[in-house]
Coordinates of C-alpha atoms in Angstrom, one line a residue:
M1 CA -111.3 -166.3 19.3
S2 CA -111.0 -163.8 16.7
S3 CA -108.4 -164.8 14.0
S4 CA -106.8 -160.9 14.6
L5 CA -106.1 -162.3 18.0
H6 CA -103.3 -165.0 19.4
K7 CA -101.7 -165.7 17.3
L8 CA -98.6 -166.6 18.6
S9 CA -98.1 -170.1 21.4
A10 CA -96.2 -170.2 23.7
V11 CA -94.2 -172.6 22.1
G12 CA -93.0 -171.5 19.2
L13 CA -92.0 -168.0 21.3
K14 CA -89.0 -169.6 21.9
S15 CA -87.8 -170.3 17.9
L16 CA -88.8 -167.5 16.1
P17 CA -85.7 -165.5 15.3
S18 CA -84.9 -162.2 15.3
G19 CA -87.9 -158.8 14.6
K20 CA -91.3 -158.3 15.0
H21 CA -94.2 -160.4 16.0
E22 CA -98.0 -159.6 16.4
D23 CA -100.3 -162.1 18.5
G24 CA -103.0 -159.5 17.3
G25 CA -105.1 -156.7 19.3
G26 CA -101.8 -154.5 20.2
L27 CA -99.2 -157.2 21.7
R28 CA -96.0 -157.3 19.9
F29 CA -93.5 -159.8 20.9
V30 CA -89.9 -158.8 20.1
R31 CA -86.6 -160.0 19.8
R32 CA -83.8 -158.5 19.1
Q33 CA -79.9 -158.6 17.5
D34 CA -78.3 -159.7 20.8
G35 CA -80.6 -162.0 21.7
T36 CA -83.3 -160.5 24.2
T37 CA -86.6 -160.2 23.8
A38 CA -89.3 -158.1 25.0
W39 CA -93.3 -157.7 25.1
V40 CA -94.4 -154.7 23.3
F41 CA -98.0 -153.4 23.6
R42 CA -100.0 -150.8 20.8
F43 CA -102.6 -148.7 21.0
T44 CA -104.5 -145.2 19.9
I45 CA -105.4 -143.0 22.7
H46 CA -107.2 -139.5 22.0
G47 CA -106.2 -139.4 18.2
R48 CA -102.2 -140.8 18.9
R49 CA -100.7 -143.8 18.9
R50 CA -99.0 -145.5 21.9
E51 CA -96.5 -148.5 23.2
M52 CA -96.0 -149.6 26.4
G53 CA -93.8 -151.8 27.1
L54 CA -94.5 -155.0 29.2
G55 CA -91.6 -156.7 30.3
P56 CA -88.3 -159.3 28.4
Y57 CA -89.6 -162.8 28.2
P58 CA -89.5 -165.5 29.7
D59 CA -89.9 -162.8 32.5
V60 CA -93.6 -162.5 31.6
S61 CA -95.4 -165.3 30.2
L62 CA -97.9 -165.0 26.9
K63 CA -100.5 -166.0 29.3
A64 CA -99.0 -162.8 31.3
A65 CA -98.2 -160.4 28.5
R66 CA -101.7 -161.1 26.8
E67 CA -103.3 -160.6 30.5
M68 CA -102.1 -157.2 30.8
A69 CA -102.7 -156.3 26.7
T70 CA -106.5 -157.2 27.0
E71 CA -106.2 -155.2 30.7
Y72 CA -105.5 -152.1 28.9
R73 CA -106.8 -152.5 25.7
Q74 CA -110.2 -152.1 27.9
Q75 CA -108.5 -148.9 29.4
A76 CA -107.7 -147.2 25.9
K77 CA -111.3 -147.7 25.1
R78 CA -112.4 -146.0 28.3
G79 CA -110.4 -142.5 27.2
I80 CA -107.8 -144.1 29.8
D81 CA -104.0 -144.1 29.1
P82 CA -102.5 -146.7 30.2
I83 CA -99.4 -145.5 30.6
V84 CA -99.5 -142.4 32.4
K85 CA -102.2 -145.0 35.0
R86 CA -99.0 -147.1 35.7
E87 CA -96.6 -144.9 36.3
A88 CA -99.2 -143.1 38.7
E89 CA -99.8 -146.7 40.4
K90 CA -96.3 -146.7 40.5
R91 CA -95.8 -143.3 43.1
E92 CA -98.2 -144.4 44.7
A93 CA -96.5 -147.3 45.5
I94 CA -93.5 -146.0 46.2
R95 CA -95.1 -143.0 47.8
N96 CA -97.2 -146.1 50.2
L97 CA -93.4 -147.9 50.8
H98 CA -91.2 -145.5 52.7
M99 CA -90.9 -146.1 56.1
L100 CA -91.2 -144.4 59.0
K101 CA -88.0 -144.5 60.1
E102 CA -86.4 -142.1 57.1
I103 CA -89.9 -139.9 57.5
A104 CA -89.3 -139.0 61.0
Q105 CA -85.4 -138.7 60.0
D106 CA -86.5 -136.4 57.2
C107 CA -89.0 -134.3 59.7
F108 CA -86.4 -133.9 62.8
E109 CA -84.0 -132.7 59.9
A110 CA -86.4 -129.7 58.3
R111 CA -86.7 -128.5 62.2
K112 CA -83.5 -128.8 63.3
A113 CA -83.4 -125.2 62.4
E114 CA -85.6 -124.2 64.9
L115 CA -84.3 -125.7 67.9
K116 CA -82.0 -125.3 70.3
G117 CA -78.6 -126.1 69.2
D118 CA -80.0 -127.7 65.8
G119 CA -81.6 -130.3 68.1
T120 CA -78.2 -131.6 69.4
A121 CA -79.4 -132.4 72.8
G122 CA -81.4 -135.0 71.4
R123 CA -84.6 -133.8 73.7
W124 CA -87.0 -133.7 70.3
F125 CA -86.1 -136.8 68.3
S126 CA -85.6 -139.2 71.7
P127 CA -89.3 -139.6 71.9
L128 CA -89.5 -140.9 68.6
E129 CA -86.4 -142.5 68.9
N130 CA -86.8 -144.2 72.0
H131 CA -90.6 -145.4 71.9
I132 CA -91.8 -145.2 68.4
L133 CA -89.5 -146.7 66.1
P134 CA -88.1 -149.1 67.8
K135 CA -91.8 -150.4 66.8
L136 CA -92.7 -148.4 63.8
G137 CA -89.8 -147.5 62.3
K138 CA -89.4 -150.0 59.5
M139 CA -93.6 -149.5 58.9
P140 CA -94.9 -148.0 55.8
I141 CA -95.8 -144.9 57.0
A142 CA -99.5 -145.6 54.7
E143 CA -99.7 -148.5 57.1
V144 CA -99.6 -146.3 60.5
D145 CA -103.1 -146.6 61.8
Q146 CA -105.1 -145.8 65.1
V147 CA -104.4 -149.4 66.6
V148 CA -100.8 -149.8 66.2
V149 CA -100.5 -146.1 67.5
R150 CA -101.9 -147.3 70.3
D151 CA -100.7 -150.4 71.4
T152 CA -97.2 -148.5 71.0
L153 CA -98.1 -146.1 73.4
A154 CA -99.6 -148.2 75.8
P155 CA -97.2 -149.5 77.8
I156 CA -96.0 -146.1 79.0
W157 CA -99.4 -144.0 78.6
H158 CA -100.0 -143.8 82.5
E159 CA -96.4 -145.0 84.3
K160 CA -94.8 -142.5 82.0
A161 CA -97.1 -140.0 80.5
E162 CA -95.8 -136.8 79.6
T163 CA -92.8 -138.8 77.9
A164 CA -95.7 -140.5 75.8
R165 CA -97.8 -137.5 75.8
K166 CA -94.6 -136.1 74.0
A167 CA -93.7 -139.4 71.5
A168 CA -97.4 -138.3 70.3
N169 CA -96.7 -135.5 69.5
R170 CA -93.4 -136.2 67.7
L171 CA -95.1 -138.8 65.7
N172 CA -98.0 -136.3 64.7
L173 CA -95.8 -134.2 63.8
V174 CA -94.3 -137.0 61.6
L175 CA -97.5 -137.3 60.2
K176 CA -98.2 -133.6 59.2
H177 CA -94.6 -133.8 58.1
A178 CA -95.7 -137.0 55.1
A179 CA -98.9 -135.6 54.1
A180 CA -96.6 -132.3 53.5
L181 CA -94.1 -134.1 51.0
G182 CA -97.5 -136.2 49.2
L183 CA -97.9 -139.3 50.7
N184 CA -101.1 -140.7 52.2
V185 CA -101.1 -140.7 55.4
D186 CA -103.8 -140.8 57.6
L187 CA -104.0 -137.2 59.6
Q188 CA -105.7 -138.8 62.0
A189 CA -103.9 -141.6 63.4
V190 CA -102.6 -140.4 66.9
D191 CA -105.9 -139.0 67.9
K192 CA -108.1 -141.8 67.0
A193 CA -105.0 -143.6 69.2
R194 CA -105.9 -141.1 72.0
A195 CA -108.8 -141.9 72.6
L196 CA -108.8 -145.1 72.5
L197 CA -106.2 -145.1 74.9
G198 CA -108.0 -142.5 77.2
K199 CA -107.5 -140.4 80.0
Q200 CA -104.4 -140.8 81.3
R201 CA -104.1 -141.3 84.5
H202 CA -100.6 -140.4 86.1
E203 CA -101.1 -135.9 86.3
A204 CA -98.0 -133.9 85.1
K205 CA -96.1 -132.7 87.8
N206 CA -94.5 -129.5 88.6
I207 CA -90.5 -129.7 88.5
P208 CA -89.8 -129.6 92.8
A209 CA -89.1 -125.8 94.0
L210 CA -87.1 -124.6 97.1
P211 CA -89.5 -122.2 98.1
W212 CA -88.1 -118.6 98.3
Q213 CA -87.5 -117.9 102.0
E214 CA -85.5 -121.1 102.2
V215 CA -83.3 -120.2 99.6
P216 CA -81.0 -117.9 101.3
T217 CA -79.9 -121.0 103.5
F218 CA -79.5 -122.8 101.0
Y219 CA -77.4 -120.3 99.1
A220 CA -75.4 -120.2 102.3
S221 CA -74.7 -123.6 102.9
L222 CA -72.8 -124.4 100.0
G223 CA -68.8 -123.8 99.0
Q224 CA -66.9 -123.1 96.1
G225 CA -66.7 -126.6 94.2
I226 CA -67.7 -126.0 90.3
T227 CA -71.0 -128.0 91.3
E228 CA -71.5 -126.0 94.1
L229 CA -70.8 -122.4 92.3
A230 CA -72.6 -123.4 89.3
L231 CA -75.3 -123.6 91.2
R232 CA -74.9 -120.6 93.0
L233 CA -74.8 -118.3 89.5
L234 CA -77.4 -120.7 88.6
I235 CA -80.2 -119.1 91.6
L236 CA -78.6 -116.2 91.3
T237 CA -79.1 -115.1 87.7
G238 CA -82.5 -117.8 87.3
V239 CA -81.8 -119.0 83.6
R240 CA -81.6 -122.5 83.1
S241 CA -78.7 -125.4 83.8
A242 CA -78.0 -125.8 79.7
P243 CA -76.5 -122.4 79.4
I244 CA -75.1 -122.6 82.9
R245 CA -73.3 -125.9 82.0
F246 CA -72.1 -124.6 78.6
A247 CA -71.2 -120.9 79.6
K248 CA -67.7 -119.9 78.8
P249 CA -64.6 -116.7 79.8
D250 CA -65.6 -115.3 76.8
Q251 CA -69.8 -114.7 76.9
I252 CA -69.1 -113.0 79.6
D253 CA -68.0 -109.6 79.6
M254 CA -66.7 -108.2 82.7
E255 CA -66.1 -105.0 82.5
A256 CA -69.7 -104.6 81.1
R257 CA -70.8 -107.0 83.6
I258 CA -73.3 -108.8 81.2
W259 CA -73.2 -113.0 80.1
T260 CA -74.1 -112.8 76.2
I261 CA -75.6 -116.8 76.4
P262 CA -75.5 -117.7 72.5
A263 CA -78.7 -118.4 70.8
E264 CA -78.5 -122.1 70.2
L265 CA -78.5 -122.6 74.4
V266 CA -81.6 -120.1 74.6
K267 CA -84.7 -122.6 74.9
S268 CA -86.7 -121.8 71.5
R269 CA -89.3 -118.7 72.4
K270 CA -92.3 -118.2 70.1
G271 CA -91.9 -114.6 68.0
V272 CA -88.4 -114.2 69.5
T273 CA -85.1 -116.0 68.4
G274 CA -81.5 -114.4 69.0
D275 CA -78.9 -114.2 71.6
F276 CA -79.9 -113.6 75.7
R277 CA -78.3 -111.2 77.7
V278 CA -78.4 -111.7 81.0
P279 CA -77.0 -109.1 83.8
L280 CA -74.3 -110.0 86.4
T281 CA -74.8 -108.4 90.0
D282 CA -72.1 -107.8 91.7
E283 CA -72.5 -111.4 93.8
A284 CA -72.3 -113.0 89.9
I285 CA -69.0 -111.3 89.6
K286 CA -68.0 -112.7 93.0
V287 CA -69.7 -116.3 91.6
V288 CA -67.4 -115.9 88.1
E289 CA -64.3 -114.9 89.6
D290 CA -64.1 -118.0 91.5
A291 CA -64.7 -120.0 88.6
L292 CA -62.3 -118.5 86.5
H293 CA -59.7 -120.1 89.1
H294 CA -60.5 -123.7 87.8
G295 CA -59.3 -122.6 84.3
G296 CA -60.7 -124.4 81.1
E297 CA -62.5 -124.0 78.0
V298 CA -65.7 -123.3 79.6
L299 CA -66.5 -122.2 83.2
F300 CA -67.7 -125.6 84.8
P301 CA -65.9 -128.0 83.8
G302 CA -66.5 -132.0 84.6
Q303 CA -63.9 -134.7 83.9
R304 CA -61.7 -134.6 81.7
E305 CA -61.8 -130.7 80.8
K306 CA -65.7 -130.8 79.0
P307 CA -68.8 -129.1 81.0
I308 CA -71.0 -131.2 83.8
S309 CA -73.7 -133.6 82.9
D310 CA -76.4 -132.6 82.9
M311 CA -77.1 -135.1 86.4
T312 CA -75.0 -132.6 88.6
M313 CA -76.5 -129.8 89.7
S314 CA -79.0 -132.1 90.4
K315 CA -77.1 -135.2 92.2
L316 CA -75.6 -132.3 94.6
M317 CA -79.1 -131.9 95.6
R318 CA -80.6 -134.9 95.8
D319 CA -78.1 -136.2 98.2
R320 CA -78.6 -133.8 100.6
G321 CA -82.0 -135.5 100.8
M322 CA -83.6 -132.3 99.3
E323 CA -87.0 -133.1 97.0
A324 CA -86.3 -129.8 94.7
R325 CA -84.2 -129.4 92.2
P326 CA -82.1 -126.5 90.3
H327 CA -84.6 -125.9 87.0
G328 CA -87.2 -125.3 90.6
F329 CA -84.7 -122.0 91.6
R330 CA -86.1 -120.0 88.2
S331 CA -90.0 -121.1 90.4
S332 CA -88.0 -120.1 93.4
L333 CA -86.9 -116.5 91.9
R334 CA -90.5 -115.9 89.7
T335 CA -92.4 -116.1 92.9
W336 CA -90.1 -114.0 95.4
A337 CA -89.9 -111.5 92.6
E338 CA -93.9 -112.0 92.5
E339 CA -94.4 -112.0 97.1
T340 CA -92.4 -108.7 97.0
G341 CA -94.0 -106.6 94.0
Q342 CA -91.4 -107.0 91.0
P343 CA -92.8 -105.6 87.6
Y344 CA -94.3 -108.5 85.8
E345 CA -92.8 -107.3 82.5
V346 CA -89.3 -107.0 84.0
A347 CA -90.4 -110.7 85.9
E348 CA -91.0 -112.4 83.0
T349 CA -88.3 -111.1 81.3
T350 CA -85.1 -111.9 83.4
L351 CA -86.4 -116.3 83.5
G352 CA -85.7 -115.8 79.7
H353 CA -89.9 -115.4 79.0
V354 CA -92.0 -113.7 76.1
V355 CA -94.4 -111.2 77.1
G356 CA -96.9 -109.0 75.1
N357 CA -98.7 -110.8 71.7
A358 CA -96.2 -109.7 68.0
V359 CA -97.6 -106.6 67.7
E360 CA -96.5 -105.7 71.4
R361 CA -93.2 -107.3 70.4
A362 CA -92.9 -104.9 67.6
Y363 CA -92.9 -102.2 69.0
Q364 CA -90.8 -103.2 72.6
R365 CA -87.3 -104.0 71.3
S366 CA -85.7 -103.5 75.1
D367 CA -84.8 -107.0 77.0
L368 CA -85.3 -104.1 79.9
I369 CA -81.4 -105.3 80.9
E370 CA -81.1 -102.6 83.6
K371 CA -84.7 -103.0 84.8
R372 CA -83.6 -106.7 85.0
R373 CA -79.8 -105.8 86.5
A374 CA -82.1 -103.6 89.3
L375 CA -84.6 -106.7 90.2
L376 CA -81.3 -109.7 90.0
A377 CA -79.0 -106.9 92.1
A378 CA -82.8 -107.5 94.9
W379 CA -83.0 -111.0 94.5
A380 CA -78.9 -111.3 95.9
D381 CA -79.9 -109.6 98.1
Y382 CA -82.2 -111.1 99.7
V383 CA -80.2 -114.7 99.0
T384 CA -76.5 -113.5 100.5
G385 CA -79.1 -112.3 103.7
N386 CA -78.0 -108.7 102.6
G387 CA -81.3 -107.7 102.1
G388 CA -82.1 -108.5 105.6
A389 CA -82.8 -112.0 104.9
D390 CA -83.0 -114.2 107.8
V391 CA -79.9 -116.8 106.5
I392 CA -79.9 -120.0 109.4
P393 CA -76.4 -121.2 107.9
L394 CA -76.8 -125.1 107.1
N395 CA -73.7 -127.4 107.8
G396 CA -71.9 -124.9 109.8
V397 CA -70.8 -123.2 106.6
Q398 CA -71.4 -119.8 107.1
R399 CA -70.9 -116.8 104.1

């Protein structure tokens, strides 16, 4: 052993007075006036004198301090700054300790602006919250690999194929968000998990729709209750259920016969933002007037004056033994429009779909509201039997 190293002894450390005590090779033991202690390693790198703390005594023993000093001394000889290297290792360790749950929440917050109602409906986050985070939420995101993803999705991969697909897609976005934050993640984990899981047996099915030829009969069977009025307006306008449920009197201009659906209730459409105007036909205005008689902050109030629930209209149809669901009336309208030769761009815009590429939309600023008004007027005439439809009343209800 060199005489310039290991000058201190483990036994003698406790009795050393205040001051700086050299062990050799750059390792120094410091006892302060207040009795606290510290190990300090002094080295020269690129002609610059530096000091780095190794921790207090006795938390760091003499043996441990010497081992660290030896390692750092060798690094300095190779031109590696031990302080810079240690800080880099700390940052990497911190990055690798980020839990999946934290990153998922941060990803959700970052995407809220592009989600309907800032994601308050919970549909974007729920696949993660219900199927990914209960098992993987507390796992460091750096440890998320194809095996744990496969094991997490396996129970629902075939039985709940669409839910599994959404959960996988959301997790993939979270991993990309983590990578953008500079975290160490496997961006291929989800794709590799899909390969391990294999092709899904379950095929996604379209929401059942009532054939357009049967819509007049169903419409004629509806009464004047809140749920039935909501279904009437949904059928007549072709909008989704959320705008119907959250419709408010102040959204409707009775004189202009236009219903303006706020942007937060409009399903995200690539390249299109803002409110969505819906022209109201004579029949639609009658429905609105009937609904206004019920009063309330919303047009179709449920319990405690809150909007009717998402399942209320579906339940009415299900209780009648129907396979079709409310959302399917959009398909009924679109098919009728196709069969009766309605202009493609007018029919698509009526449903709130984006028509044309970005360049075409830049030049086509009109929302075709008057053409859509004519289309919906023809649809209303058909639905109510005024257009020559053969309406067969159900349950003895005649309009």
